[in-house]
Short mmCIF file of C-alpha atoms (C1' of nucleotides) in Angstrom, two decimals:
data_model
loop_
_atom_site.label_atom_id
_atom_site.label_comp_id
_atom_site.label_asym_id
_atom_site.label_seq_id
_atom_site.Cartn_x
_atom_site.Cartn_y
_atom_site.Cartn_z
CA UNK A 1 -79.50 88.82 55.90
CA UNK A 2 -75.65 89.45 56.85
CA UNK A 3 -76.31 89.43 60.46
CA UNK A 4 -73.11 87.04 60.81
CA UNK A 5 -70.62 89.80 59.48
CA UNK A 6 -71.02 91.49 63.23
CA UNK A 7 -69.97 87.85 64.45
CA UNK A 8 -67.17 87.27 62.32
CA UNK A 9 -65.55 90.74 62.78
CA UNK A 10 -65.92 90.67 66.56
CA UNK A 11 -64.22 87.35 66.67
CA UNK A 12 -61.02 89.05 65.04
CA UNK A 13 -61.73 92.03 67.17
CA UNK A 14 -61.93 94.52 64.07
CA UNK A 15 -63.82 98.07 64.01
CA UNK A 16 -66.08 98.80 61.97
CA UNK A 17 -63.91 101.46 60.64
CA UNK A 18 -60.90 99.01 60.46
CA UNK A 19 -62.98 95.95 58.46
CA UNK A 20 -63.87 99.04 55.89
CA UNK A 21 -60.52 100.60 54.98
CA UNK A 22 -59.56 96.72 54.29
CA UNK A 23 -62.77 96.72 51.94
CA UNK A 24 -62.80 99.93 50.88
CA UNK A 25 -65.42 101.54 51.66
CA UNK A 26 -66.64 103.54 53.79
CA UNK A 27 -67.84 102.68 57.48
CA UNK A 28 -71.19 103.71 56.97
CA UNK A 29 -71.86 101.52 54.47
CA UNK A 30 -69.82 98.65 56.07
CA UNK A 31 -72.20 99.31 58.68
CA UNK A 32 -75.10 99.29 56.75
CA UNK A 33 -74.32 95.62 55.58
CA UNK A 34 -73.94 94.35 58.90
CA UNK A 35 -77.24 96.17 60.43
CA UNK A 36 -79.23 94.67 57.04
CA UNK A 37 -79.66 98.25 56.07
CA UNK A 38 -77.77 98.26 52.61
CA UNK A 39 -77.13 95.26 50.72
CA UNK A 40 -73.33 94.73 48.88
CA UNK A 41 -73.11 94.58 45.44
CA UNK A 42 -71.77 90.70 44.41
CA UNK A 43 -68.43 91.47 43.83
CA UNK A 44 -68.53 93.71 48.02
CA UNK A 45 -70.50 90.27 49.08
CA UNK A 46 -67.31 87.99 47.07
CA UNK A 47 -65.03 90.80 49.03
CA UNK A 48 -66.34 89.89 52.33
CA UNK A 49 -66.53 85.95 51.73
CA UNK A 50 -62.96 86.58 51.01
CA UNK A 51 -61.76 89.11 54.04
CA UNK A 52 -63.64 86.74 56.19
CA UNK A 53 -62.30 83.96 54.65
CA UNK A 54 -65.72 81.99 54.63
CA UNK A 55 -67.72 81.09 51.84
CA UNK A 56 -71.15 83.46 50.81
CA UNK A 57 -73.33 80.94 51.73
CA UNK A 58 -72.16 81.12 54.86
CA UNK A 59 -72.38 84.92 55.18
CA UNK A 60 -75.98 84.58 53.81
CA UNK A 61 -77.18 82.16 56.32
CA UNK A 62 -77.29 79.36 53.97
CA UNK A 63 -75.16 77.09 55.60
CA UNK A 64 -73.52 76.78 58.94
CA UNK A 65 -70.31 75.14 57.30
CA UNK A 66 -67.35 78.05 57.69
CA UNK A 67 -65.64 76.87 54.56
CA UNK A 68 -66.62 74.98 51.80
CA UNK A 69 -65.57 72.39 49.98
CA UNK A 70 -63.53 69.67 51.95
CA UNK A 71 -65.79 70.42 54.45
CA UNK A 72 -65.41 69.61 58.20
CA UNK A 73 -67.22 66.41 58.88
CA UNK A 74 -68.22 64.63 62.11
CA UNK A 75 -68.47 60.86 60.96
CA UNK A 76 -71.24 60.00 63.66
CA UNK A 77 -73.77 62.60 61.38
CA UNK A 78 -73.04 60.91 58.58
CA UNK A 79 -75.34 58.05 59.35
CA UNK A 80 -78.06 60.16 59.37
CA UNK A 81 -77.57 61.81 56.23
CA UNK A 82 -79.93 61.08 53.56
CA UNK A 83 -76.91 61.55 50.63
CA UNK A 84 -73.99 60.00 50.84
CA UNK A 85 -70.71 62.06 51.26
CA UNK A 86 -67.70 59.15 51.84
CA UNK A 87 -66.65 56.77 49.19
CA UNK A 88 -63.76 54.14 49.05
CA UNK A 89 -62.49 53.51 45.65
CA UNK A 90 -65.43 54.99 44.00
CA UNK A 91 -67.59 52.99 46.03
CA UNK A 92 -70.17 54.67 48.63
CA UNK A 93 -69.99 53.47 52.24
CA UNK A 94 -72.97 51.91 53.07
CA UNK A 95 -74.62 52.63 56.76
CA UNK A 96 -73.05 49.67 58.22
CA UNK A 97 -69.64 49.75 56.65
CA UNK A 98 -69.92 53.32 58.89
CA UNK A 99 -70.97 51.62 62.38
CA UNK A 100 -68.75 49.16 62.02
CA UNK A 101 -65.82 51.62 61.30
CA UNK A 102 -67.05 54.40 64.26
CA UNK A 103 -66.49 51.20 66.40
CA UNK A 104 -63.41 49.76 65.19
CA UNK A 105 -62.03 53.13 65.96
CA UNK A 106 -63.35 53.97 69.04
CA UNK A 107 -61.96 50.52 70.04
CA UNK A 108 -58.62 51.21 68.94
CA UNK A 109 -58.58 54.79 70.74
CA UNK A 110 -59.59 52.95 73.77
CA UNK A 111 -56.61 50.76 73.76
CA UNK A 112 -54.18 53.11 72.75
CA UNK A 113 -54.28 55.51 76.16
CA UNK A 114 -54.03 52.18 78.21
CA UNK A 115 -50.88 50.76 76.12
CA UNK A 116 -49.11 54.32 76.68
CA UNK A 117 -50.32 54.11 80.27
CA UNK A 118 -48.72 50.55 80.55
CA UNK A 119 -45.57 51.98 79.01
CA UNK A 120 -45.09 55.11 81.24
CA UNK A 121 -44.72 52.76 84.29
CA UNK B 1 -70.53 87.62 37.32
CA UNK B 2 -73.47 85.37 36.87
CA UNK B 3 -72.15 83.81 34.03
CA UNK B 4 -73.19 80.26 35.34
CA UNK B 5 -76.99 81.04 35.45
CA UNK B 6 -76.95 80.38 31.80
CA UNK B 7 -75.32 77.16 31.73
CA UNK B 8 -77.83 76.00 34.27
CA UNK B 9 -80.89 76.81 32.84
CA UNK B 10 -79.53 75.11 29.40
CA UNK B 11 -78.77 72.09 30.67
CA UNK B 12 -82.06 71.99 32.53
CA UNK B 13 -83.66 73.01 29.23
CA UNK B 14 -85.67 75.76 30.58
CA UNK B 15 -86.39 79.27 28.98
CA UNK B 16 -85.63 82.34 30.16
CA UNK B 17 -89.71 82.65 30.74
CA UNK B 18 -90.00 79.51 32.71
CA UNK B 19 -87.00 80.02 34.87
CA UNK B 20 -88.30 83.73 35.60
CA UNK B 21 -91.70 82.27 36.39
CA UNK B 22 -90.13 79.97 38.90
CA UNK B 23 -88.63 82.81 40.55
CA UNK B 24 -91.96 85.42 40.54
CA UNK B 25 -90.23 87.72 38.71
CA UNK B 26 -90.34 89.15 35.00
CA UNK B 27 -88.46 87.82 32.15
CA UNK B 28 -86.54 90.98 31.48
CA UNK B 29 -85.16 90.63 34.96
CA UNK B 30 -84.18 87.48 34.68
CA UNK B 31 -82.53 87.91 31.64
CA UNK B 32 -80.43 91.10 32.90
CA UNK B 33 -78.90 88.68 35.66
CA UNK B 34 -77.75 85.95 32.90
CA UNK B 35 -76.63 88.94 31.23
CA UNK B 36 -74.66 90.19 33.77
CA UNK B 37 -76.95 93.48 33.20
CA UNK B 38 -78.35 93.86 36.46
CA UNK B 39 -77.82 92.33 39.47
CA UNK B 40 -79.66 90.31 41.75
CA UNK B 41 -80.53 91.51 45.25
CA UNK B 42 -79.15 89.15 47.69
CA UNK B 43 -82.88 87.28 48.49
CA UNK B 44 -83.10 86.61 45.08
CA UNK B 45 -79.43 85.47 44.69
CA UNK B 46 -80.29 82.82 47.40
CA UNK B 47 -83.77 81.69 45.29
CA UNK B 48 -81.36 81.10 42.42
CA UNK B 49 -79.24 78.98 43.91
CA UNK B 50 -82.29 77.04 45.32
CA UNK B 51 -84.14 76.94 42.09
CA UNK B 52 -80.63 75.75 40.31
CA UNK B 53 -80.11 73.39 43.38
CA UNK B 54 -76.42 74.86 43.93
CA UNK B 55 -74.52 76.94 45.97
CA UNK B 56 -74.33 80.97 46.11
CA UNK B 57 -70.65 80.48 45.72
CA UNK B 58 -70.72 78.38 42.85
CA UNK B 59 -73.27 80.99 41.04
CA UNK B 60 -70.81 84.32 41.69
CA UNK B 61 -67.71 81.36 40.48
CA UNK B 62 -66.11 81.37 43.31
CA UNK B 63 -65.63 77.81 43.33
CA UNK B 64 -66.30 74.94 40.51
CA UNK B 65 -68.05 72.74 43.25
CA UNK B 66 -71.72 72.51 42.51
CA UNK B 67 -72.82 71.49 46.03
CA UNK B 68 -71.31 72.62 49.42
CA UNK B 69 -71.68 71.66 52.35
CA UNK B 70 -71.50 67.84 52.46
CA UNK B 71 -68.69 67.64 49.56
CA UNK B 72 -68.68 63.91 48.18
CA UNK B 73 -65.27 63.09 49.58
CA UNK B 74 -63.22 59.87 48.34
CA UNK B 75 -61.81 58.90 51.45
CA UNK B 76 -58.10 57.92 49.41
CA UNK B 77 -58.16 61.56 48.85
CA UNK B 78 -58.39 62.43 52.21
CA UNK B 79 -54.53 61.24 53.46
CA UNK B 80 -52.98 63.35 51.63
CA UNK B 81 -54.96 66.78 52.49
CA UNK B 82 -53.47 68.87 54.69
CA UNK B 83 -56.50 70.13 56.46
CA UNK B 84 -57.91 67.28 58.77
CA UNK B 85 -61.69 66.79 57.01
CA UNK B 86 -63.12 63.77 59.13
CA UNK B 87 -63.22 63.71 63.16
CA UNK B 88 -64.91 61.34 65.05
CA UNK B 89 -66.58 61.95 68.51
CA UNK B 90 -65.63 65.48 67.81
CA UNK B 91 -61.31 64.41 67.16
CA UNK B 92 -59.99 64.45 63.93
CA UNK B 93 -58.84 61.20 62.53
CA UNK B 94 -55.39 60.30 61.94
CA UNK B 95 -53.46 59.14 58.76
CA UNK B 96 -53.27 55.80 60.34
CA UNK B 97 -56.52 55.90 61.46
CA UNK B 98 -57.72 56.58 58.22
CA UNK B 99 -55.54 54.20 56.60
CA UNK B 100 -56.40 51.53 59.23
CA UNK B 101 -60.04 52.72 58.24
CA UNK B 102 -59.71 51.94 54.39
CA UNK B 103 -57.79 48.24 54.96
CA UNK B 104 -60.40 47.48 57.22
CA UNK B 105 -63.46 48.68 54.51
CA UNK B 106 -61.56 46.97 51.73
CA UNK B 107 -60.93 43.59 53.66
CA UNK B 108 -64.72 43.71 54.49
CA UNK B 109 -65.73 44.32 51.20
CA UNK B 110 -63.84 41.51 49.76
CA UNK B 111 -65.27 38.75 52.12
CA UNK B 112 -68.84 39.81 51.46
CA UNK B 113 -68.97 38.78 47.63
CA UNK B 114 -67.34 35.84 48.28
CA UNK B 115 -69.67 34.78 50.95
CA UNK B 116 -72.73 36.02 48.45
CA UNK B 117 -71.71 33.31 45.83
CA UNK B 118 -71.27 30.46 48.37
CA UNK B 119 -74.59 30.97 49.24
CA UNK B 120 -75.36 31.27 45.39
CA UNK B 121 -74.41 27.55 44.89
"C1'" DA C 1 -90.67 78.12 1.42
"C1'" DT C 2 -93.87 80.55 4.40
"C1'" DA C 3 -96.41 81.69 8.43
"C1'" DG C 4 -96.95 81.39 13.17
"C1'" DT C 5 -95.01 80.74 17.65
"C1'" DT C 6 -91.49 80.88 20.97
"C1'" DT C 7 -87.37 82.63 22.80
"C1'" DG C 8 -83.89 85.96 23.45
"C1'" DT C 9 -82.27 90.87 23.34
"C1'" DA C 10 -82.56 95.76 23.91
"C1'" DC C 11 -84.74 99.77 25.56
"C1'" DT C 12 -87.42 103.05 28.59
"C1'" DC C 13 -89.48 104.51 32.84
"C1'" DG C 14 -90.56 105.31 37.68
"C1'" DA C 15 -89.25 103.82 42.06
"C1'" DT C 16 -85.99 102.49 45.19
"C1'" DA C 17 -81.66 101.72 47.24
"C1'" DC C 18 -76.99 102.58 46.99
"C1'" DG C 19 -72.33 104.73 48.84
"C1'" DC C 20 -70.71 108.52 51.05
"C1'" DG C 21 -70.07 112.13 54.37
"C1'" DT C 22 -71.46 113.98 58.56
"C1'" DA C 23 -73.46 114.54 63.10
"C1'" DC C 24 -74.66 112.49 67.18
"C1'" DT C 25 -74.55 108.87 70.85
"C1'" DT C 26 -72.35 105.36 73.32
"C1'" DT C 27 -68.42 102.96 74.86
"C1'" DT C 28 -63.70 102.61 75.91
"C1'" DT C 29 -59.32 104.45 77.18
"C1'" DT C 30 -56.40 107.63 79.52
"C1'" DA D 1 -63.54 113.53 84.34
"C1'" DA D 2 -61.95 114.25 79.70
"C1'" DA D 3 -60.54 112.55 75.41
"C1'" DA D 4 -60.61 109.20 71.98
"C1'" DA D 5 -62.58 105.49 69.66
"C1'" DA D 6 -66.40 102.96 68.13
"C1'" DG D 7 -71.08 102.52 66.85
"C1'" DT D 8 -75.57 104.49 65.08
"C1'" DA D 9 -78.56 107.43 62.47
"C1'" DC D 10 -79.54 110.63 58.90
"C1'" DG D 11 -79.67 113.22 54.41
"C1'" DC D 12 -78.15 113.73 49.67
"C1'" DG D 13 -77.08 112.93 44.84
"C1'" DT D 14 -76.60 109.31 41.87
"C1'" DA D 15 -76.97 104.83 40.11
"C1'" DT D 16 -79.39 100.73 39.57
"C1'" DC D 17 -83.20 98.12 40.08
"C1'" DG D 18 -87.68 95.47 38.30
"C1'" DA D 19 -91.17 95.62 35.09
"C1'" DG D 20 -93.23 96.22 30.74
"C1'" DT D 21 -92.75 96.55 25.93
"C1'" DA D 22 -90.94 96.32 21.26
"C1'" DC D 23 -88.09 94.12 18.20
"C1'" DA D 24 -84.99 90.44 16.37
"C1'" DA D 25 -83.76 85.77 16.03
"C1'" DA D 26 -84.70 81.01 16.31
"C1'" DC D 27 -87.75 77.27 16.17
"C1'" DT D 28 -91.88 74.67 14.66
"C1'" DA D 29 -95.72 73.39 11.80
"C1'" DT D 30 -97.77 73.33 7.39
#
DNA sequence: ATAGTTTGTACTCGATACGCGTACTTTTTT
DNA sequence: AAAAAAGTACGCGTATCGAGTACAAACTAT
């Protein structure tokens, strides 16, 4: 159930004995969590969102966003989203409004690299 | 630490009974989590936030956000933040992108109604 | 107001899982 | 190759769990 613990420890290139002593606790047990052999108590699983800096969900495989809230979003998914997550003055962007943007910007990015090539020269 | 669970069920109107029926488990149990009695193991911590239709994070109140992932985001918001929240084929967007983004929403937005009552007349 | 029903609270019990310490194995470093 | 570090597995005493039940409080119907 915490099988991403092992991930996100390796990643900063902790021990298991190291990620522990931050907790406080002992390896064993750390090690139990991350081999789904023990379960934390909440406030351990709040301790490890927080060490981690990541949210719960995240450690519990409910999501596969690293941090909540302001969340990282690619606009090109939001088409295909069935709720709407971007408003403008209170006002949700409609499917359209969205194409029309993703291509007004890609245009713009397009033009900009040439302009600054034009310049250079 | 499960203070919330309460909350939620009220404002859903459910008993204690119901909600514990929901969940397969007894009454009692479900009454030690609101309680803050007993604790949830972390399976059943993820069937609450299910049943409640909100985050793991929001349940323990780690943050006052009732849905994750996909935040509703007011795009104004967004120039100020400090943490780049929107990318687009995988690059973040720019304050002037952004702001280029929000003129070009608003000036679309205006010719539309106008164009709707022309066609009223 | 009273009786019946529903809901919430408190308690007990048996079973299970916890955290810890330790030993052993594997991997890494010297 | 030897030593050190890291990871894995195990046993123990204790705490906590889920469930069932009894009781109290709140709500509803008459």
């Amino acid at each position: 159930m915490l099988d991403r613990l092992s991930e996100l420890r390796k990643e900063r290139k902790w021990s298991l004995q190291e990620t522990a002593d931050q907790l406080g606790i002992a390896k064993s047990t750390y090690a139990g969590y991350e081999s789904g052999y023990r379960e934390p108590s909440l406030l351990s699983l709040t301790q490890l969102a927080e060490l981690f800096e990541t949210t719960v969900d995240f450690l519990l495989g409910r999501t596969d966003e690293t941090y909540g809230g302001h969340g990282v979003t690619e606009i090109t998914e939001i088409i295909h989203q069935k709720n709407v997550s971007l408003f403008l003055d209170g006002k949700p962007l409609t499917p359209d409004e969205i194409i029309d943007f993703i291509a007004f910007i890609r245009t713009k990015r397009e033009l900009k690299p040439k302009r600054s090539l034009v310049l250079e020269k």
